[in-house]
PDB file of C-alpha atoms in Angstrom:
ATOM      1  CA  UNK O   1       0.000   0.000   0.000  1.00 78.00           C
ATOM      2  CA  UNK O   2       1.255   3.369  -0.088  1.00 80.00           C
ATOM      3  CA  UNK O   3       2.068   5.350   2.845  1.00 77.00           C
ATOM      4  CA  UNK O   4      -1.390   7.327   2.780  1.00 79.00           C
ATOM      5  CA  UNK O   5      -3.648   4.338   2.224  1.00 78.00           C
ATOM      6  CA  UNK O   6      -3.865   2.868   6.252  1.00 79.00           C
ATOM      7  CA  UNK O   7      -4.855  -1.077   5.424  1.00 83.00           C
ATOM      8  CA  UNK O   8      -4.178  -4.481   6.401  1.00 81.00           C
ATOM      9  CA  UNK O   9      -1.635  -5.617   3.826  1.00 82.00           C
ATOM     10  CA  UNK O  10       0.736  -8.204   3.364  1.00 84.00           C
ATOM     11  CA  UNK O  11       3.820  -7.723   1.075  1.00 86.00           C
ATOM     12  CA  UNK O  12       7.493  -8.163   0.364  1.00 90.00           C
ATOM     13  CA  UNK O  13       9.578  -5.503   2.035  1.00 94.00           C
ATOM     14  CA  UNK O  14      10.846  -4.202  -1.176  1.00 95.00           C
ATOM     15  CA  UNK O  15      12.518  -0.925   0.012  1.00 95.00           C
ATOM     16  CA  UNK O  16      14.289  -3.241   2.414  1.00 96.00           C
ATOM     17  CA  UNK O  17      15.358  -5.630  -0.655  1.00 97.00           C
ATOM     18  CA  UNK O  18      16.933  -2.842  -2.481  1.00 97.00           C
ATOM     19  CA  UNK O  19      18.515  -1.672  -0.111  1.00 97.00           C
ATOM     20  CA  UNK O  20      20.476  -4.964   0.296  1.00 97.00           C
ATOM     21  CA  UNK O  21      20.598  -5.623  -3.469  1.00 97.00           C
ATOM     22  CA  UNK O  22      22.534  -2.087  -3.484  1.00 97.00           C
ATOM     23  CA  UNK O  23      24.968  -2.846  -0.772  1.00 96.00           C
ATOM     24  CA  UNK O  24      25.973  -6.473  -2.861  1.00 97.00           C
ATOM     25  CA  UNK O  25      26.573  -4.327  -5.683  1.00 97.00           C
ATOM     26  CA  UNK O  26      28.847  -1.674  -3.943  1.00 97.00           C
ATOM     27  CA  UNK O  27      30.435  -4.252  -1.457  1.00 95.00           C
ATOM     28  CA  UNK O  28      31.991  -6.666  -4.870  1.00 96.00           C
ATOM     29  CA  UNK O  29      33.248  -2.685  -5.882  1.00 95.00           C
ATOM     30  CA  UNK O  30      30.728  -1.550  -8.325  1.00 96.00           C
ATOM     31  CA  UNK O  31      30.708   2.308  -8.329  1.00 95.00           C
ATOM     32  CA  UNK O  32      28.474   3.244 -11.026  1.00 96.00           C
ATOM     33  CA  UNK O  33      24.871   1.092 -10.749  1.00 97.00           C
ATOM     34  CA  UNK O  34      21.750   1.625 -11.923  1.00 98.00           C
ATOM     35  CA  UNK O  35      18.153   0.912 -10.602  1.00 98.00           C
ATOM     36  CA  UNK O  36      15.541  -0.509 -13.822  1.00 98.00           C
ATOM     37  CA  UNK O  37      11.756  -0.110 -12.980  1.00 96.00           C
ATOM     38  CA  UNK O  38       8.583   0.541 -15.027  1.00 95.00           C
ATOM     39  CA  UNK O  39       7.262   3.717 -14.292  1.00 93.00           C
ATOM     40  CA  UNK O  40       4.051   2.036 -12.807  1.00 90.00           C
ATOM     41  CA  UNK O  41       3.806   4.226  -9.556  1.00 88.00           C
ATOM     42  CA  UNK O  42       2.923   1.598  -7.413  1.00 90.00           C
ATOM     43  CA  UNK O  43       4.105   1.414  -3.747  1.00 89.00           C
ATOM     44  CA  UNK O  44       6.267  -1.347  -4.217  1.00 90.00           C
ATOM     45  CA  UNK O  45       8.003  -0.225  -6.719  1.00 93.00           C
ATOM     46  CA  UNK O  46       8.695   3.441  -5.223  1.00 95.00           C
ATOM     47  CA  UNK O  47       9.705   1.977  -1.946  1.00 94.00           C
ATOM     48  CA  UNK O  48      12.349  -0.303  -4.066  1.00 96.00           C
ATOM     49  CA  UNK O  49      13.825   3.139  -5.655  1.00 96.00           C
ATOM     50  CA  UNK O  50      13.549   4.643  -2.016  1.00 96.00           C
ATOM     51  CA  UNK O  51      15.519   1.576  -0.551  1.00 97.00           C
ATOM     52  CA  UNK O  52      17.879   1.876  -3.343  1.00 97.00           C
ATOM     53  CA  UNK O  53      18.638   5.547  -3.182  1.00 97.00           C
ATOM     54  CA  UNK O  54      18.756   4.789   0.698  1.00 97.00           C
ATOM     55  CA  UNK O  55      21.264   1.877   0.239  1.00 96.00           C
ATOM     56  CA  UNK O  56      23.872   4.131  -1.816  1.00 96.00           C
ATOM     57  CA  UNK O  57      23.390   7.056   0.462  1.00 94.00           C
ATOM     58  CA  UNK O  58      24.721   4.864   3.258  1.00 92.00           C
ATOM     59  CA  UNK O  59      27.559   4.131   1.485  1.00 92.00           C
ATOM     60  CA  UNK O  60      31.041   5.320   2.861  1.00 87.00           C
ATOM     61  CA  UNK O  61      31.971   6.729  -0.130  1.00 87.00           C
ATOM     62  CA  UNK O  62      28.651   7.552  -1.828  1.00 87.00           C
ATOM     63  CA  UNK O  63      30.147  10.509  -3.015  1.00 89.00           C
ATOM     64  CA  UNK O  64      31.999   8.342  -5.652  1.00 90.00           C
ATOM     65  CA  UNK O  65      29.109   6.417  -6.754  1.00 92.00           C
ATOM     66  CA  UNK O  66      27.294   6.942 -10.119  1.00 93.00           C
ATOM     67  CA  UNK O  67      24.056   5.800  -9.403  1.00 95.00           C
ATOM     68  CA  UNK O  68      20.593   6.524 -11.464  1.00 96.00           C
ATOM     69  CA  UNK O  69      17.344   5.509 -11.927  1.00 97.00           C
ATOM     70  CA  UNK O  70      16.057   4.142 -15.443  1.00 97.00           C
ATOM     71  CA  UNK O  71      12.192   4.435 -15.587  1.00 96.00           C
ATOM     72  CA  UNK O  72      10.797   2.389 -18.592  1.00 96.00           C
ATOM     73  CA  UNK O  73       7.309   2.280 -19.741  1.00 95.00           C
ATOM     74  CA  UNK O  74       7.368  -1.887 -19.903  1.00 92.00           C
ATOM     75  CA  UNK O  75       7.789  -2.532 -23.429  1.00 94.00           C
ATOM     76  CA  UNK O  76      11.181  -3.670 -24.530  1.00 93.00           C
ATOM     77  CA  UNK O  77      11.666  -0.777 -27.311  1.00 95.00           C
ATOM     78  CA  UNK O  78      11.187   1.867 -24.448  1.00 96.00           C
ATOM     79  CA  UNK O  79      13.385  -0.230 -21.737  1.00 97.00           C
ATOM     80  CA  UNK O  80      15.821  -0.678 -24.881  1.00 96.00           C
ATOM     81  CA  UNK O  81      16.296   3.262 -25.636  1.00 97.00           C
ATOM     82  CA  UNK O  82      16.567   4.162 -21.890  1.00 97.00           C
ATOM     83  CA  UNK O  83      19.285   1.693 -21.417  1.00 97.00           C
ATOM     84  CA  UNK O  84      21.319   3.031 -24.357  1.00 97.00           C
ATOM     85  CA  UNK O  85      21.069   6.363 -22.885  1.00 96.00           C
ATOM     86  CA  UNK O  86      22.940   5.402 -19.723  1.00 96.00           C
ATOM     87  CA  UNK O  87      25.480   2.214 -21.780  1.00 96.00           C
ATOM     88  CA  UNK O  88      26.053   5.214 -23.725  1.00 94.00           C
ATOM     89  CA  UNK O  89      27.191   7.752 -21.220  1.00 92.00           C
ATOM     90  CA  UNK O  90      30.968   8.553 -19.965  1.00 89.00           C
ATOM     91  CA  UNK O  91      30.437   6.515 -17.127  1.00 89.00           C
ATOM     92  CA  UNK O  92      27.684   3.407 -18.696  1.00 95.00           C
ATOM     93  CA  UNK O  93      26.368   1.167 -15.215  1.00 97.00           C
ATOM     94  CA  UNK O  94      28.799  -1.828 -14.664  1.00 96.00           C
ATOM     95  CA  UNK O  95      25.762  -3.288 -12.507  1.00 97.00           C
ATOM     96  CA  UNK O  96      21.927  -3.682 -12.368  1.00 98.00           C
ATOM     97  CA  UNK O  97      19.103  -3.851 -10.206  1.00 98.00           C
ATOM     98  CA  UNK O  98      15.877  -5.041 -12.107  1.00 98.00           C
ATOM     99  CA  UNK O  99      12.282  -4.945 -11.129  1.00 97.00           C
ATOM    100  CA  UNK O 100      10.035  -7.581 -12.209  1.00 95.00           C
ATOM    101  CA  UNK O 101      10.848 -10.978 -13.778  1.00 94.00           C
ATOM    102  CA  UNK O 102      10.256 -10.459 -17.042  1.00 93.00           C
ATOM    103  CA  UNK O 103      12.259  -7.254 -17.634  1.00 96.00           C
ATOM    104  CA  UNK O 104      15.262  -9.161 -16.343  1.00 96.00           C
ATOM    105  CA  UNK O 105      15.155 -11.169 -19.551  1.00 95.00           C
ATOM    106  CA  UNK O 106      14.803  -7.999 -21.275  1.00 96.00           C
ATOM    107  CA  UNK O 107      17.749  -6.201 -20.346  1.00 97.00           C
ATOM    108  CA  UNK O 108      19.744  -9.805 -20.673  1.00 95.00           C
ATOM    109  CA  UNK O 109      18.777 -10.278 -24.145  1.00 95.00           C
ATOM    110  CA  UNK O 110      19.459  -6.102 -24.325  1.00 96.00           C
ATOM    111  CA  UNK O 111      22.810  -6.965 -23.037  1.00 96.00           C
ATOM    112  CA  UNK O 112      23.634  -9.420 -25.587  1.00 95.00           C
ATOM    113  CA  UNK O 113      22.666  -7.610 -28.562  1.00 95.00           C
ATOM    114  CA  UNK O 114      25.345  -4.928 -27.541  1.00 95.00           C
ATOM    115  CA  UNK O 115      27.824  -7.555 -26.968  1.00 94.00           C
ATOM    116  CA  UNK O 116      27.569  -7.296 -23.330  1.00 94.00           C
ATOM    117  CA  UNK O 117      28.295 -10.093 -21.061  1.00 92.00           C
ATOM    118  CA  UNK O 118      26.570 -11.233 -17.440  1.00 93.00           C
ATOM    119  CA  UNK O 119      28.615 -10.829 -15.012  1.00 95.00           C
ATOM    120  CA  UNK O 120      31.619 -10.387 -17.069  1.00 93.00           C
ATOM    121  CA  UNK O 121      30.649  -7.080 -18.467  1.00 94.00           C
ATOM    122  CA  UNK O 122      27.327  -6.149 -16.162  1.00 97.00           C
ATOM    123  CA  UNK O 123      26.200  -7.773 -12.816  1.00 97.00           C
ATOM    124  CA  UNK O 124      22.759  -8.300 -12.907  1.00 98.00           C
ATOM    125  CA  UNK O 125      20.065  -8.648  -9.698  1.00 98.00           C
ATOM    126  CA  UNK O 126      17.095  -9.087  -9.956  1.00 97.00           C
ATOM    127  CA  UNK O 127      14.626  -7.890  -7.724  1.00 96.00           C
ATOM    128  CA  UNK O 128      11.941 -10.502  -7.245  1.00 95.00           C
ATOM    129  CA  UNK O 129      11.684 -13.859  -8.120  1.00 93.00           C
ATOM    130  CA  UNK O 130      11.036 -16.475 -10.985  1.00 93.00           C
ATOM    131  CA  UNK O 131      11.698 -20.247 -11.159  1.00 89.00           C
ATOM    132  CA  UNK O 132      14.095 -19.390 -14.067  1.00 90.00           C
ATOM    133  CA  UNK O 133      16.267 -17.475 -12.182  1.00 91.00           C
ATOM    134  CA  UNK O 134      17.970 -20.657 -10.748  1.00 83.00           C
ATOM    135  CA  UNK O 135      17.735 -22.602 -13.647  1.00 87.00           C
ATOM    136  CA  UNK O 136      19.729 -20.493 -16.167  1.00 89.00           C
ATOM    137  CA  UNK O 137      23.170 -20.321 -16.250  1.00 91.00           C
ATOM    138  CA  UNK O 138      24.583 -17.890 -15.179  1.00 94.00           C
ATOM    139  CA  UNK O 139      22.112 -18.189 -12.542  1.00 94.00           C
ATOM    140  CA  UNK O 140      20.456 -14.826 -11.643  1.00 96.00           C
ATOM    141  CA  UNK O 141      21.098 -13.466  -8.433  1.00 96.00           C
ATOM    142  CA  UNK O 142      17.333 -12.687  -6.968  1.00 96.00           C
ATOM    143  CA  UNK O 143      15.283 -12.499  -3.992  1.00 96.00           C
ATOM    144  CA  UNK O 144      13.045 -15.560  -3.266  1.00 93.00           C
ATOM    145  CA  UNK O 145      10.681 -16.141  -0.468  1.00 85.00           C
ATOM    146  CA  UNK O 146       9.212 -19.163   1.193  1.00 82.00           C
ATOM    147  CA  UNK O 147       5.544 -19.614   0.194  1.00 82.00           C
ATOM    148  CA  UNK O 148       5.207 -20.913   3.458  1.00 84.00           C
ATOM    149  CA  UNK O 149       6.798 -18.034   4.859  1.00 83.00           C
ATOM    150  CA  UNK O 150       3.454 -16.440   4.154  1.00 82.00           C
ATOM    151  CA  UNK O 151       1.239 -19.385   4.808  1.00 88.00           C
ATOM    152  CA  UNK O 152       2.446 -18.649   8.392  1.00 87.00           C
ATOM    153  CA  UNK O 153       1.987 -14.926   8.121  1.00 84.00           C
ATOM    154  CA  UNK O 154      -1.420 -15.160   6.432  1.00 85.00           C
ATOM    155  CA  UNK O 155      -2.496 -17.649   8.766  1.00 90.00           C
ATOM    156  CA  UNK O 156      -1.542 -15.337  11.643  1.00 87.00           C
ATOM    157  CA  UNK O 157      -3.008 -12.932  10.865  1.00 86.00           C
ATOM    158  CA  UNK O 158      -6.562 -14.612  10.079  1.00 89.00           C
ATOM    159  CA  UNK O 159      -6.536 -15.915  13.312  1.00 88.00           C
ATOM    160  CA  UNK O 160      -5.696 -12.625  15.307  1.00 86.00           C
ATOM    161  CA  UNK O 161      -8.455 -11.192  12.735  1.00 85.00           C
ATOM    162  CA  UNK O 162     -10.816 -13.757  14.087  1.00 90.00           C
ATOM    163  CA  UNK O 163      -9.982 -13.654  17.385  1.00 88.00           C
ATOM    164  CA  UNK O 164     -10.172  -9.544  17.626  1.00 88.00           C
ATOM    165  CA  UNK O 165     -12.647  -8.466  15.043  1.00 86.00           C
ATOM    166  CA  UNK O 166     -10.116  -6.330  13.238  1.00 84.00           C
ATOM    167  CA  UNK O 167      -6.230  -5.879  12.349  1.00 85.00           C
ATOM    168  CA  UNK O 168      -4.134  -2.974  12.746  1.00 83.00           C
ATOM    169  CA  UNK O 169      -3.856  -0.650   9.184  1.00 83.00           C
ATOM    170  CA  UNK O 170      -0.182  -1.383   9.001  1.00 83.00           C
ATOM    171  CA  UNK O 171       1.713  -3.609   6.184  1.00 82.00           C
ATOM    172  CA  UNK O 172       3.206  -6.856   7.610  1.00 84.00           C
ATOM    173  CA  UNK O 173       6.301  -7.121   5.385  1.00 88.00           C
ATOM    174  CA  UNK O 174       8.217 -10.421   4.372  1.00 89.00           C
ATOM    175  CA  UNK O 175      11.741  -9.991   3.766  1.00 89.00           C
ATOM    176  CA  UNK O 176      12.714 -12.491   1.252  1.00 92.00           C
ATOM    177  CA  UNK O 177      16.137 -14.474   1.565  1.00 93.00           C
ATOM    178  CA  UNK O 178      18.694 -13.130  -0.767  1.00 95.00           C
ATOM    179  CA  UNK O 179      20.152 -16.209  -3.426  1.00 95.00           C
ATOM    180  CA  UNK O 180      23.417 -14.895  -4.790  1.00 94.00           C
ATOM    181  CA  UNK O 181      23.078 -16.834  -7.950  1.00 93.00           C
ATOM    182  CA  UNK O 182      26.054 -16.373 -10.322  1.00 95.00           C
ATOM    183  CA  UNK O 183      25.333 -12.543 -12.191  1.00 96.00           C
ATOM    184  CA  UNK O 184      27.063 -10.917  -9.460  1.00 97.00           C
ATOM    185  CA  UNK O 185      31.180 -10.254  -9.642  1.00 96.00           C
ATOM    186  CA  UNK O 186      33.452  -7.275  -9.247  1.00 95.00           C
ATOM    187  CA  UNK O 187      33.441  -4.655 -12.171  1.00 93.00           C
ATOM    188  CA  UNK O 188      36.130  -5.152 -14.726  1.00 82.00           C
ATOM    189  CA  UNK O 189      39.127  -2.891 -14.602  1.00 67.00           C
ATOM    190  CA  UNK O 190      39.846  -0.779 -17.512  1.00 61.00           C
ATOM    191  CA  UNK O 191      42.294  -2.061 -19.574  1.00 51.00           C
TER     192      UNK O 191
END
């Protein structure tokens, strides 16, 4: 939900995910990453670019850290032209964070058509999860949770809503465990 909207809601802690996914990045030595999200609006979505901008602010030397945020409209054309805008700069992203499963194949098969190599090239993590992301190889680094993670959760909170009447308008966020995969190494030097 977002912050003005007071409900019952149940949710990966996606600010908190970024956050983390940004301090992998910057602790391997990446100084120059970028954030890729459709410009949907929704909560989730702009508490990930909140957690991310959050994550290189805390930094020790965010001062030497490119960072930006690439908003796409969804469709591969758009994402494509918004990524050569920033693999085109002085300083193009050695390392991305992706929202949503199926962008993450877009901006690999983007990253091939340039000649661009995961993780040789780019490190790549992806922001939620997709039973592909283990399966490929490399294997994309990505934030899974336990479905009965939120069995529990759910269940909890039936109960306390049938026991009390009501639930507290507050989200009840599940931070996912973090599966390094193999899309994650430390930037190339420059030869």
């Amino acid at each position: 939900c977002h912050p003005s909207v007071l409900l019952p809601s149940i949710d990966v802690d996606h600010r908190s995910v970024c956050r983390h996914a940004v301090g992998v990045l910057l602790g391997k030595g990446h100084r120059s990453v970028a954030l890729v999200l459709p410009d949907t609006q929704m909560a989730g979505d702009l508490a990930s670019e909140t957690g991310f901008l959050e994550g290189v602010g805390r930094h020790p030397q965010k001062e030497a850290i490119a960072a930006a945020v690439i908003r796409h409209d969804g469709t591969a054309a758009h994402l494509a032209s918004r990524l050569d805008l920033h693999f085109r700069s002085p300083h193009p992203p050695t390392a991305l964070l992706v929202v949503k499963p199926w962008h993450v194949f877009a901006v690999i098969l983007y990253l091939l058509k340039r000649g661009l190599t995961m993780p040789d090239t780019v490190s790549l993590i992806a922001r939620d999860q997709d039973l592909l992301f283990s399966t490929v190889q490399p294997s994309i680094s990505h934030y899974p949770f336990d479905d009965h993670v939120l069995a529990r959760r759910l269940s909890r909170l039936v109960l306390k809503l049938v026991n009390e009447g009501s639930l507290p308008a507050e989200p009840h966020l599940i931070f996912p465990r973090h599966f390094p995969g193999e899309s994650v190494k430390p930037p190339r030097l420059p030869e």
